[in-house]
mmCIF file of C-alpha atoms (C1' of nucleotides) in Angstrom:
data_model
loop_
_atom_site.group_PDB
_atom_site.id
_atom_site.type_symbol
_atom_site.label_atom_id
_atom_site.label_comp_id
_atom_site.label_asym_id
_atom_site.label_seq_id
_atom_site.Cartn_x
_atom_site.Cartn_y
_atom_site.Cartn_z
ATOM 1 C CA MET A 1441 -21.632 2.544 -0.228
ATOM 2 C CA SER A 1442 -21.048 -0.627 2.042
ATOM 3 C CA LEU A 1443 -17.892 -1.291 3.703
ATOM 4 C CA LEU A 1444 -16.526 -5.474 3.487
ATOM 5 C CA ALA A 1445 -15.314 -7.235 7.035
ATOM 6 C CA ASN A 1446 -12.009 -5.884 7.903
ATOM 7 C CA GLU A 1447 -12.165 -2.766 5.319
ATOM 8 C CA CYS A 1448 -12.406 0.728 7.589
ATOM 9 C CA VAL A 1449 -12.771 4.730 6.594
ATOM 10 C CA ARG A 1450 -9.772 6.902 7.115
ATOM 11 C CA GLU A 1451 -10.188 10.845 7.378
ATOM 12 C CA PHE A 1452 -7.849 12.870 5.705
ATOM 13 C CA THR A 1453 -8.032 16.026 6.430
ATOM 14 C CA TYR A 1454 -4.981 18.576 5.065
ATOM 15 C CA LYS A 1455 -5.452 22.139 5.830
ATOM 16 C CA SER A 1456 -3.563 25.674 4.871
ATOM 17 C CA PHE A 1457 -3.702 29.085 5.401
ATOM 18 C CA SER A 1458 -3.436 30.044 1.877
ATOM 19 C CA VAL A 1459 -1.521 33.709 1.864
ATOM 20 C CA GLU A 1460 -2.747 34.722 -1.446
ATOM 21 C CA LYS A 1461 -6.234 34.299 -0.801
ATOM 22 C CA LYS A 1462 -6.254 35.043 2.926
ATOM 23 C CA GLU A 1463 -8.384 32.944 3.924
ATOM 24 C CA GLU A 1464 -7.657 28.571 5.579
ATOM 25 C CA GLU A 1465 -8.302 26.090 2.747
ATOM 26 C CA SER A 1466 -9.282 22.797 3.988
ATOM 27 C CA VAL A 1467 -10.102 19.484 2.215
ATOM 28 C CA LYS A 1468 -11.022 16.525 4.097
ATOM 29 C CA ILE A 1469 -10.045 12.718 1.950
ATOM 30 C CA LYS A 1470 -12.140 9.399 3.319
ATOM 31 C CA ILE A 1471 -10.244 6.043 2.092
ATOM 32 C CA ILE A 1472 -10.989 2.621 2.198
ATOM 33 C CA ASP A 1473 -7.868 0.831 4.257
ATOM 34 C CA ASN A 1474 -7.815 -3.118 4.755
ATOM 35 C CA PRO A 1475 -4.777 -3.160 6.385
ATOM 36 C CA GLU A 1476 -5.604 -7.629 6.962
ATOM 37 C CA ALA A 1477 -6.102 -7.688 2.664
ATOM 38 C CA VAL A 1478 -3.953 -9.746 0.658
ATOM 39 C CA ALA A 1479 -3.777 -8.039 -1.831
ATOM 40 C CA TYR A 1480 -1.059 -4.560 -1.158
ATOM 41 C CA CYS A 1481 -3.492 -2.552 -3.178
ATOM 42 C CA SER A 1482 -5.994 -2.175 -0.132
ATOM 43 C CA ILE A 1483 -3.671 -1.407 1.750
ATOM 44 C CA LEU A 1484 -2.657 2.395 3.098
ATOM 45 C CA TRP A 1485 1.075 3.043 3.039
ATOM 46 C CA PRO A 1486 2.851 5.514 3.730
ATOM 47 C CA SER A 1487 4.266 6.689 0.432
ATOM 48 C CA ALA A 1488 0.589 7.356 0.003
ATOM 49 C CA PRO A 1489 0.203 10.290 2.903
ATOM 50 C CA ILE A 1490 3.628 11.041 1.991
ATOM 51 C CA LEU A 1491 3.208 12.343 -1.649
ATOM 52 C CA ALA A 1492 -1.064 13.679 -1.055
ATOM 53 C CA LEU A 1493 0.529 15.733 1.604
ATOM 54 C CA TYR A 1494 2.841 17.164 -1.325
ATOM 55 C CA LEU A 1495 0.792 17.932 -3.664
ATOM 56 C CA TRP A 1496 -1.263 19.579 -1.035
ATOM 57 C CA GLU A 1497 1.362 21.867 -1.045
ATOM 58 C CA HIS A 1498 1.817 22.360 -4.309
ATOM 59 C CA ARG A 1499 -1.893 22.363 -4.460
ATOM 60 C CA SER A 1500 -2.684 25.663 -6.351
ATOM 61 C CA GLU A 1501 -0.123 24.221 -9.120
ATOM 62 C CA LEU A 1502 -2.807 21.023 -9.897
ATOM 63 C CA ILE A 1503 -5.212 23.339 -10.815
ATOM 64 C CA GLY A 1504 -6.780 22.287 -14.222
ATOM 65 C CA LYS A 1505 -4.092 19.766 -14.934
ATOM 66 C CA TYR A 1506 -4.996 16.283 -16.198
ATOM 67 C CA ILE A 1507 -3.123 13.475 -14.162
ATOM 68 C CA LEU A 1508 -3.122 10.109 -14.499
ATOM 69 C CA GLU A 1509 -2.127 8.023 -10.936
ATOM 70 C CA LEU A 1510 -0.851 4.428 -11.838
ATOM 71 C CA GLY A 1511 -1.271 1.713 -9.293
ATOM 72 C CA SER A 1512 -3.896 4.225 -7.361
ATOM 73 C CA GLY A 1513 -4.391 1.793 -4.388
ATOM 74 C CA THR A 1514 -6.635 3.313 -2.040
ATOM 75 C CA ALA A 1515 -5.664 6.199 -3.803
ATOM 76 C CA LEU A 1516 -4.889 9.214 -1.677
ATOM 77 C CA PRO A 1517 -2.647 10.997 -3.838
ATOM 78 C CA GLY A 1518 -5.314 10.673 -7.120
ATOM 79 C CA ILE A 1519 -8.563 11.852 -4.423
ATOM 80 C CA LEU A 1520 -6.536 14.588 -2.983
ATOM 81 C CA ALA A 1521 -5.444 15.952 -6.189
ATOM 82 C CA ALA A 1522 -9.288 15.753 -7.922
ATOM 83 C CA LYS A 1523 -10.015 18.319 -4.759
ATOM 84 C CA CYS A 1524 -7.749 20.655 -5.723
ATOM 85 C CA GLY A 1525 -8.824 20.613 -8.478
ATOM 86 C CA ALA A 1526 -7.085 18.471 -11.236
ATOM 87 C CA HIS A 1527 -8.880 16.123 -14.035
ATOM 88 C CA VAL A 1528 -8.239 13.107 -12.003
ATOM 89 C CA THR A 1529 -7.828 8.877 -14.014
ATOM 90 C CA LEU A 1530 -7.216 6.530 -11.260
ATOM 91 C CA SER A 1531 -5.758 3.132 -12.478
ATOM 92 C CA GLU A 1532 -5.087 0.178 -10.849
ATOM 93 C CA SER A 1533 -4.301 -3.504 -12.227
ATOM 94 C CA ALA A 1534 -6.463 -4.498 -15.606
ATOM 95 C CA LEU A 1535 -6.028 -8.455 -13.939
ATOM 96 C CA LEU A 1536 -7.544 -7.089 -10.328
ATOM 97 C CA PRO A 1537 -11.430 -5.857 -11.446
ATOM 98 C CA ARG A 1538 -12.042 -5.689 -7.477
ATOM 99 C CA SER A 1539 -9.235 -3.627 -7.310
ATOM 100 C CA VAL A 1540 -10.647 -1.426 -9.437
ATOM 101 C CA ASN A 1541 -14.150 -1.368 -8.483
ATOM 102 C CA ASN A 1542 -12.093 -0.773 -5.375
ATOM 103 C CA LEU A 1543 -11.719 3.150 -7.148
ATOM 104 C CA LYS A 1544 -15.089 3.385 -7.778
ATOM 105 C CA ARG A 1545 -16.412 3.200 -4.407
ATOM 106 C CA THR A 1546 -13.567 5.732 -2.985
ATOM 107 C CA CYS A 1547 -14.376 7.763 -5.407
ATOM 108 C CA GLU A 1548 -18.111 7.651 -4.680
ATOM 109 C CA LEU A 1549 -17.241 7.909 -0.946
ATOM 110 C CA ASN A 1550 -15.538 11.477 -2.012
ATOM 111 C CA ASP A 1551 -18.959 11.918 -3.433
ATOM 112 C CA LEU A 1552 -16.877 12.734 -6.722
ATOM 113 C CA ASN A 1553 -19.087 11.689 -10.206
ATOM 114 C CA SER A 1554 -17.141 10.156 -13.145
ATOM 115 C CA SER A 1555 -17.360 12.689 -14.854
ATOM 116 C CA GLN A 1556 -14.975 14.324 -12.337
ATOM 117 C CA VAL A 1557 -12.685 11.450 -12.002
ATOM 118 C CA ALA A 1558 -11.826 8.716 -13.990
ATOM 119 C CA VAL A 1559 -11.111 4.740 -13.688
ATOM 120 C CA ILE A 1560 -9.609 3.171 -15.714
ATOM 121 C CA GLY A 1561 -7.232 -0.597 -15.806
ATOM 122 C CA ILE A 1562 -3.747 -0.635 -16.021
ATOM 123 C CA THR A 1563 -1.120 -3.205 -16.381
ATOM 124 C CA TRP A 1564 1.996 -1.830 -16.405
ATOM 125 C CA GLY A 1565 4.002 -2.760 -19.217
ATOM 126 C CA LEU A 1566 1.121 -2.827 -21.359
ATOM 127 C CA PHE A 1567 -0.057 -0.534 -23.864
ATOM 128 C CA THR A 1568 -3.665 -1.395 -24.099
ATOM 129 C CA SER A 1569 -6.088 0.309 -25.550
ATOM 130 C CA ASN A 1570 -6.971 2.772 -22.457
ATOM 131 C CA VAL A 1571 -2.920 3.556 -22.206
ATOM 132 C CA LEU A 1572 -3.836 4.583 -25.933
ATOM 133 C CA GLN A 1573 -6.925 6.604 -25.236
ATOM 134 C CA LEU A 1574 -5.700 8.837 -22.817
ATOM 135 C CA LYS A 1575 -5.181 12.356 -23.064
ATOM 136 C CA PRO A 1576 -1.764 14.492 -22.584
ATOM 137 C CA LEU A 1577 -1.122 14.347 -19.427
ATOM 138 C CA ASP A 1578 0.193 16.663 -17.547
ATOM 139 C CA LEU A 1579 1.856 14.443 -14.505
ATOM 140 C CA ILE A 1580 2.212 11.023 -14.182
ATOM 141 C CA ILE A 1581 1.571 10.580 -9.737
ATOM 142 C CA ALA A 1582 2.318 6.753 -8.359
ATOM 143 C CA SER A 1583 3.033 6.172 -3.984
ATOM 144 C CA ASP A 1584 5.208 2.717 -3.224
ATOM 145 C CA CYS A 1585 4.572 0.944 -6.631
ATOM 146 C CA PHE A 1586 8.688 0.076 -6.655
ATOM 147 C CA TYR A 1587 8.227 -3.013 -4.219
ATOM 148 C CA ASP A 1588 9.047 -5.267 -6.178
ATOM 149 C CA PRO A 1589 12.115 -4.910 -8.784
ATOM 150 C CA SER A 1590 10.089 -6.919 -11.464
ATOM 151 C CA VAL A 1591 7.867 -4.618 -11.933
ATOM 152 C CA PHE A 1592 9.674 -1.001 -12.301
ATOM 153 C CA GLU A 1593 10.326 -2.160 -15.479
ATOM 154 C CA ASP A 1594 7.175 -2.466 -16.878
ATOM 155 C CA ILE A 1595 6.095 0.844 -14.972
ATOM 156 C CA LEU A 1596 8.537 2.924 -16.001
ATOM 157 C CA ALA A 1597 8.364 1.155 -19.734
ATOM 158 C CA THR A 1598 4.074 2.734 -19.435
ATOM 159 C CA VAL A 1599 5.520 6.217 -17.842
ATOM 160 C CA SER A 1600 8.259 5.999 -20.792
ATOM 161 C CA PHE A 1601 5.743 5.640 -23.243
ATOM 162 C CA LEU A 1602 2.807 8.306 -21.605
ATOM 163 C CA ILE A 1603 5.856 10.703 -21.831
ATOM 164 C CA ASP A 1604 7.104 10.164 -25.172
ATOM 165 C CA ARG A 1605 3.789 11.035 -26.158
ATOM 166 C CA ASN A 1606 4.125 14.406 -24.537
ATOM 167 C CA PRO A 1607 7.211 15.508 -22.832
ATOM 168 C CA HIS A 1608 5.881 17.568 -20.731
ATOM 169 C CA THR A 1609 3.948 15.717 -19.073
ATOM 170 C CA GLU A 1610 6.047 14.936 -15.080
ATOM 171 C CA PHE A 1611 6.534 11.112 -13.231
ATOM 172 C CA LEU A 1612 6.361 12.840 -9.342
ATOM 173 C CA THR A 1613 6.063 9.651 -6.658
ATOM 174 C CA THR A 1614 7.612 8.472 -3.781
ATOM 175 C CA TYR A 1615 8.378 5.169 -1.775
ATOM 176 C CA GLN A 1616 9.853 3.378 0.304
ATOM 177 C CA GLU A 1617 13.243 2.030 0.796
ATOM 178 C CA ARG A 1618 13.288 -2.104 0.978
ATOM 179 C CA SER A 1619 16.991 -3.203 -0.416
ATOM 180 C CA SER A 1620 19.496 -1.273 -0.917
ATOM 181 C CA ASP A 1621 20.577 -3.577 -3.623
ATOM 182 C CA TRP A 1622 17.590 -2.797 -5.507
ATOM 183 C CA SER A 1623 17.778 0.682 -7.632
ATOM 184 C CA ILE A 1624 16.129 2.075 -10.461
ATOM 185 C CA GLU A 1625 17.843 4.231 -12.439
ATOM 186 C CA PRO A 1626 19.595 1.922 -14.475
ATOM 187 C CA LEU A 1627 16.285 1.693 -16.136
ATOM 188 C CA LEU A 1628 15.621 5.377 -15.743
ATOM 189 C CA HIS A 1629 18.752 5.366 -18.075
ATOM 190 C CA LYS A 1630 18.248 2.579 -20.363
ATOM 191 C CA TRP A 1631 14.234 4.019 -20.854
ATOM 192 C CA GLN A 1632 16.228 7.739 -21.390
ATOM 193 C CA LEU A 1633 14.360 9.369 -18.526
ATOM 194 C CA ALA A 1634 15.944 11.663 -16.435
ATOM 195 C CA CYS A 1635 15.115 12.052 -12.760
ATOM 196 C CA SER A 1636 15.503 14.222 -9.437
ATOM 197 C CA SER A 1637 14.789 13.587 -5.628
ATOM 198 C CA ILE A 1638 12.545 16.440 -3.911
ATOM 199 C CA SER A 1639 13.424 16.741 -0.229
ATOM 200 C CA ILE A 1640 11.276 15.933 1.942
ATOM 201 C CA ASP A 1641 12.126 17.615 5.127
ATOM 202 C CA SER A 1642 10.197 20.758 4.297
ATOM 203 C CA LEU A 1643 7.062 18.905 4.071
ATOM 204 C CA GLY A 1644 4.226 19.363 6.515
ATOM 205 C CA VAL A 1645 5.628 22.269 8.127
ATOM 206 C CA GLU A 1646 3.280 24.389 5.830
ATOM 207 C CA SER A 1647 0.144 22.759 7.050
ATOM 208 C CA ASP A 1648 1.807 21.425 10.571
ATOM 209 C CA ILE A 1649 2.035 17.770 9.722
ATOM 210 C CA ASP A 1650 4.714 15.837 11.175
ATOM 211 C CA ILE A 1651 5.970 13.374 8.244
ATOM 212 C CA ASN A 1652 7.578 11.007 10.753
ATOM 213 C CA ASP A 1653 3.768 10.517 12.021
ATOM 214 C CA LEU A 1654 2.666 9.834 8.385
ATOM 215 C CA VAL A 1655 5.705 7.531 8.141
ATOM 216 C CA GLY A 1656 6.764 6.312 11.583
ATOM 217 C CA ASN A 1657 9.761 3.769 11.387
ATOM 218 C CA HIS A 1658 9.091 2.696 7.527
ATOM 219 C CA SER A 1659 13.064 3.250 6.619
ATOM 220 C CA ILE A 1660 14.301 -0.410 7.257
ATOM 221 C CA HIS A 1661 13.725 -3.580 5.157
ATOM 222 C CA PHE A 1662 10.626 -5.306 5.003
ATOM 223 C CA GLY A 1663 11.424 -8.550 6.596
ATOM 224 C CA LEU A 1664 12.383 -7.320 9.869
ATOM 225 C CA GLN A 1665 8.759 -5.983 10.538
ATOM 226 C CA LYS A 1666 7.965 -9.477 9.312
ATOM 227 C CA ILE A 1667 7.099 -12.740 11.905
ATOM 228 C CA PHE A 1668 6.825 -16.139 11.841
ATOM 229 C CA VAL A 1669 4.217 -17.328 13.649
ATOM 230 C CA SER A 1670 3.729 -21.847 14.156
ATOM 231 C CA ASN A 1671 1.903 -23.535 16.469
ATOM 232 C CA LEU A 1672 -1.517 -22.110 16.519
ATOM 233 C CA PRO A 1673 -4.354 -23.510 17.638
ATOM 234 C CA TRP A 1674 -6.276 -24.615 14.713
ATOM 235 C CA THR A 1675 -9.322 -22.860 15.652
ATOM 236 C CA ILE A 1676 -8.177 -19.037 15.910
ATOM 237 C CA SER A 1677 -8.399 -16.641 12.330
ATOM 238 C CA SER A 1678 -6.092 -13.790 12.185
ATOM 239 C CA ARG A 1679 -7.858 -11.390 13.543
ATOM 240 C CA GLU A 1680 -7.329 -13.485 17.220
ATOM 241 C CA LEU A 1681 -3.672 -13.247 15.644
ATOM 242 C CA ARG A 1682 -4.444 -9.240 15.344
ATOM 243 C CA GLN A 1683 -5.734 -8.944 18.393
ATOM 244 C CA TYR A 1684 -3.153 -11.011 20.620
ATOM 245 C CA PHE A 1685 -0.002 -9.098 18.939
ATOM 246 C CA SER A 1686 -1.759 -6.223 18.829
ATOM 247 C CA GLY A 1687 -0.352 -4.726 23.021
ATOM 248 C CA PHE A 1688 3.213 -5.205 20.846
ATOM 249 C CA GLY A 1689 2.694 -2.269 18.429
ATOM 250 C CA ASN A 1690 0.677 -1.064 15.054
ATOM 251 C CA ILE A 1691 0.380 -4.149 13.112
ATOM 252 C CA TYR A 1692 -0.241 -3.524 9.345
ATOM 253 C CA GLN A 1693 -1.290 -7.172 8.110
ATOM 254 C CA ALA A 1694 -2.101 -10.302 10.719
ATOM 255 C CA ARG A 1695 -2.719 -13.442 8.630
ATOM 256 C CA VAL A 1696 -3.387 -16.926 9.663
ATOM 257 C CA VAL A 1697 -2.603 -19.313 6.356
ATOM 258 C CA PHE A 1698 -5.917 -21.114 5.323
ATOM 259 C CA ASP A 1699 -5.037 -24.543 3.174
ATOM 260 C CA ARG A 1700 -6.747 -24.242 0.131
ATOM 261 C CA ASP A 1701 -8.176 -26.348 -0.590
ATOM 262 C CA THR A 1702 -10.037 -27.749 2.563
ATOM 263 C CA GLY A 1703 -10.033 -24.509 3.670
ATOM 264 C CA LEU A 1704 -8.846 -25.805 7.123
ATOM 265 C CA SER A 1705 -5.805 -23.461 8.695
ATOM 266 C CA LYS A 1706 -2.044 -24.886 8.547
ATOM 267 C CA GLY A 1707 -1.648 -23.732 11.802
ATOM 268 C CA PHE A 1708 0.776 -21.279 10.832
ATOM 269 C CA GLY A 1709 1.115 -17.477 10.378
ATOM 270 C CA PHE A 1710 2.179 -14.116 9.554
ATOM 271 C CA VAL A 1711 2.690 -11.300 11.297
ATOM 272 C CA THR A 1712 3.625 -7.273 10.058
ATOM 273 C CA PHE A 1713 4.159 -4.599 12.093
ATOM 274 C CA GLN A 1714 4.831 -0.923 11.670
ATOM 275 C CA SER A 1715 8.588 -0.591 12.581
ATOM 276 C CA GLU A 1716 10.580 -2.856 13.536
ATOM 277 C CA GLU A 1717 10.832 -2.451 17.652
ATOM 278 C CA SER A 1718 7.514 -3.833 17.437
ATOM 279 C CA VAL A 1719 9.109 -6.951 16.091
ATOM 280 C CA ASN A 1720 12.233 -6.879 18.931
ATOM 281 C CA LYS A 1721 9.439 -7.099 21.623
ATOM 282 C CA VAL A 1722 7.824 -9.560 20.556
ATOM 283 C CA LEU A 1723 11.448 -11.771 20.074
ATOM 284 C CA LYS A 1724 12.178 -10.518 23.925
ATOM 285 C CA SER A 1725 9.266 -11.580 25.525
ATOM 286 C CA THR A 1726 8.848 -15.354 26.036
ATOM 287 C CA ASN A 1727 5.531 -17.242 26.375
ATOM 288 C CA HIS A 1728 3.533 -16.083 24.772
ATOM 289 C CA THR A 1729 0.050 -18.084 24.011
ATOM 290 C CA ILE A 1730 -2.933 -17.895 22.587
ATOM 291 C CA GLU A 1731 -5.761 -19.307 24.418
ATOM 292 C CA GLY A 1732 -3.460 -20.969 26.596
ATOM 293 C CA GLN A 1733 -1.741 -22.510 23.646
ATOM 294 C CA PRO A 1734 1.538 -22.012 23.565
ATOM 295 C CA ILE A 1735 2.379 -20.302 20.228
ATOM 296 C CA VAL A 1736 5.961 -20.340 18.609
ATOM 297 C CA ILE A 1737 7.529 -16.834 16.942
ATOM 298 C CA GLN A 1738 10.166 -16.469 14.582
ATOM 299 C CA PRO A 1739 11.579 -13.587 12.079
ATOM 300 C CA THR A 1740 11.032 -14.385 9.364
ATOM 301 C CA LYS A 1741 13.085 -16.403 6.460
ATOM 302 C "C1'" DG S 11 -8.929 -37.009 6.135
ATOM 303 C "C1'" DT S 12 -9.337 -34.463 12.345
ATOM 304 C "C1'" DT S 13 -2.925 -33.499 12.606
ATOM 305 C "C1'" DG S 14 1.891 -29.789 14.992
ATOM 306 C "C1'" DA S 15 6.201 -29.489 11.464
ATOM 307 C "C1'" DG S 16 6.057 -25.919 8.352
ATOM 308 C "C1'" DC S 17 7.763 -19.529 5.641
ATOM 309 C "C1'" DG S 18 1.928 -17.684 2.434
ATOM 310 C "C1'" DT S 19 -0.436 -14.296 -0.682
ATOM 311 C "C1'" DT S 20 -1.062 -10.098 -4.682
#
DNA sequence: GTTGAGCGTT
C-alpha cells in the first residue's frame, strides 16, 4: 500500500495484563493520518484514541459482536474492535468515495481482509440499501462525529433507525465539546433515545496510558486554536507555512489558500494548533517573517 | 492577468 503526499502511518500499541489468561495481551494498530487534509475524515482527532482505549479496556465484551462504526475516518476504534475479535463494519460518507477507499487501505495496512472487516458508504440520515442490508448490530460506535450541529440530527436519525430495528443495539460515542451552545439532548428526546455519559477518569489506568497525552488541551473551542495568516509570500505552500509555525507548538493543519481556477496562492492561509497555548504564543510574538517577508497574524473570525 | 486586502475546505 502506498502513501499519498502528507500522509503518514501512525502506530498504536495497546497492552494490558489479562488476569484471566495470566498473560500480557497486546495489539498493534496502524492508521493513516493526514494532518494536512482538507477533508476532516483523514485527520486523526483526539476522540478516536479515547474511544479505542475504551474499547480495548472492554475487549472481552467485544468478541463475536457485530459492530458498525459511523464516520470512521482514520478508523482507529473500528480496527481495534476488529483486532479484538468483533465483526466490524467501517463506514464513511457514501458521498466521499475517496474516504471510503481510505478505509479499505487502512484494513489492508492492518492485514484485515474484506471477510473480516466490511467497508461501506453510509450517508448520515439517508436510508440507502447499504443501511437497510446491515445485519442486526450489537454496537454502533462513532468518534468525533458531532462536530457540526447541522448534521447532529442526521446522525441520530441513522442511529435511531438502527436501534429501532434491533433494540438491544447500543451506541457509544466520543466527541470534543466545541461549543457550550451545542447539545444533542433535545434531538435525543425527539428520536426517543436515552443516553448516559461514561466517565473516562479511570480510562488508561489498566494500560498505563495517560489520556491527557491523547487528548492534549482539546476541551477548548476551535476558534481559539486557529489563526488567520496573511501577507504570505506568493510562493510558499502549506508545507512552508507548517514549517514556520511548528516552532510554536503541535500543528493539526496548516493550509495556504489557493485560487481554485488559477491555482495561484491567495497570499493567506490558516494554521490550526493542537492547543490554545500555541496560539497565544504566536499572537504574543512579533516580527513574524517567512522568507524575509513580514507576515500578518490574526485570530480567526 | 503577474497582485498585497482579505477569513477557506469538507
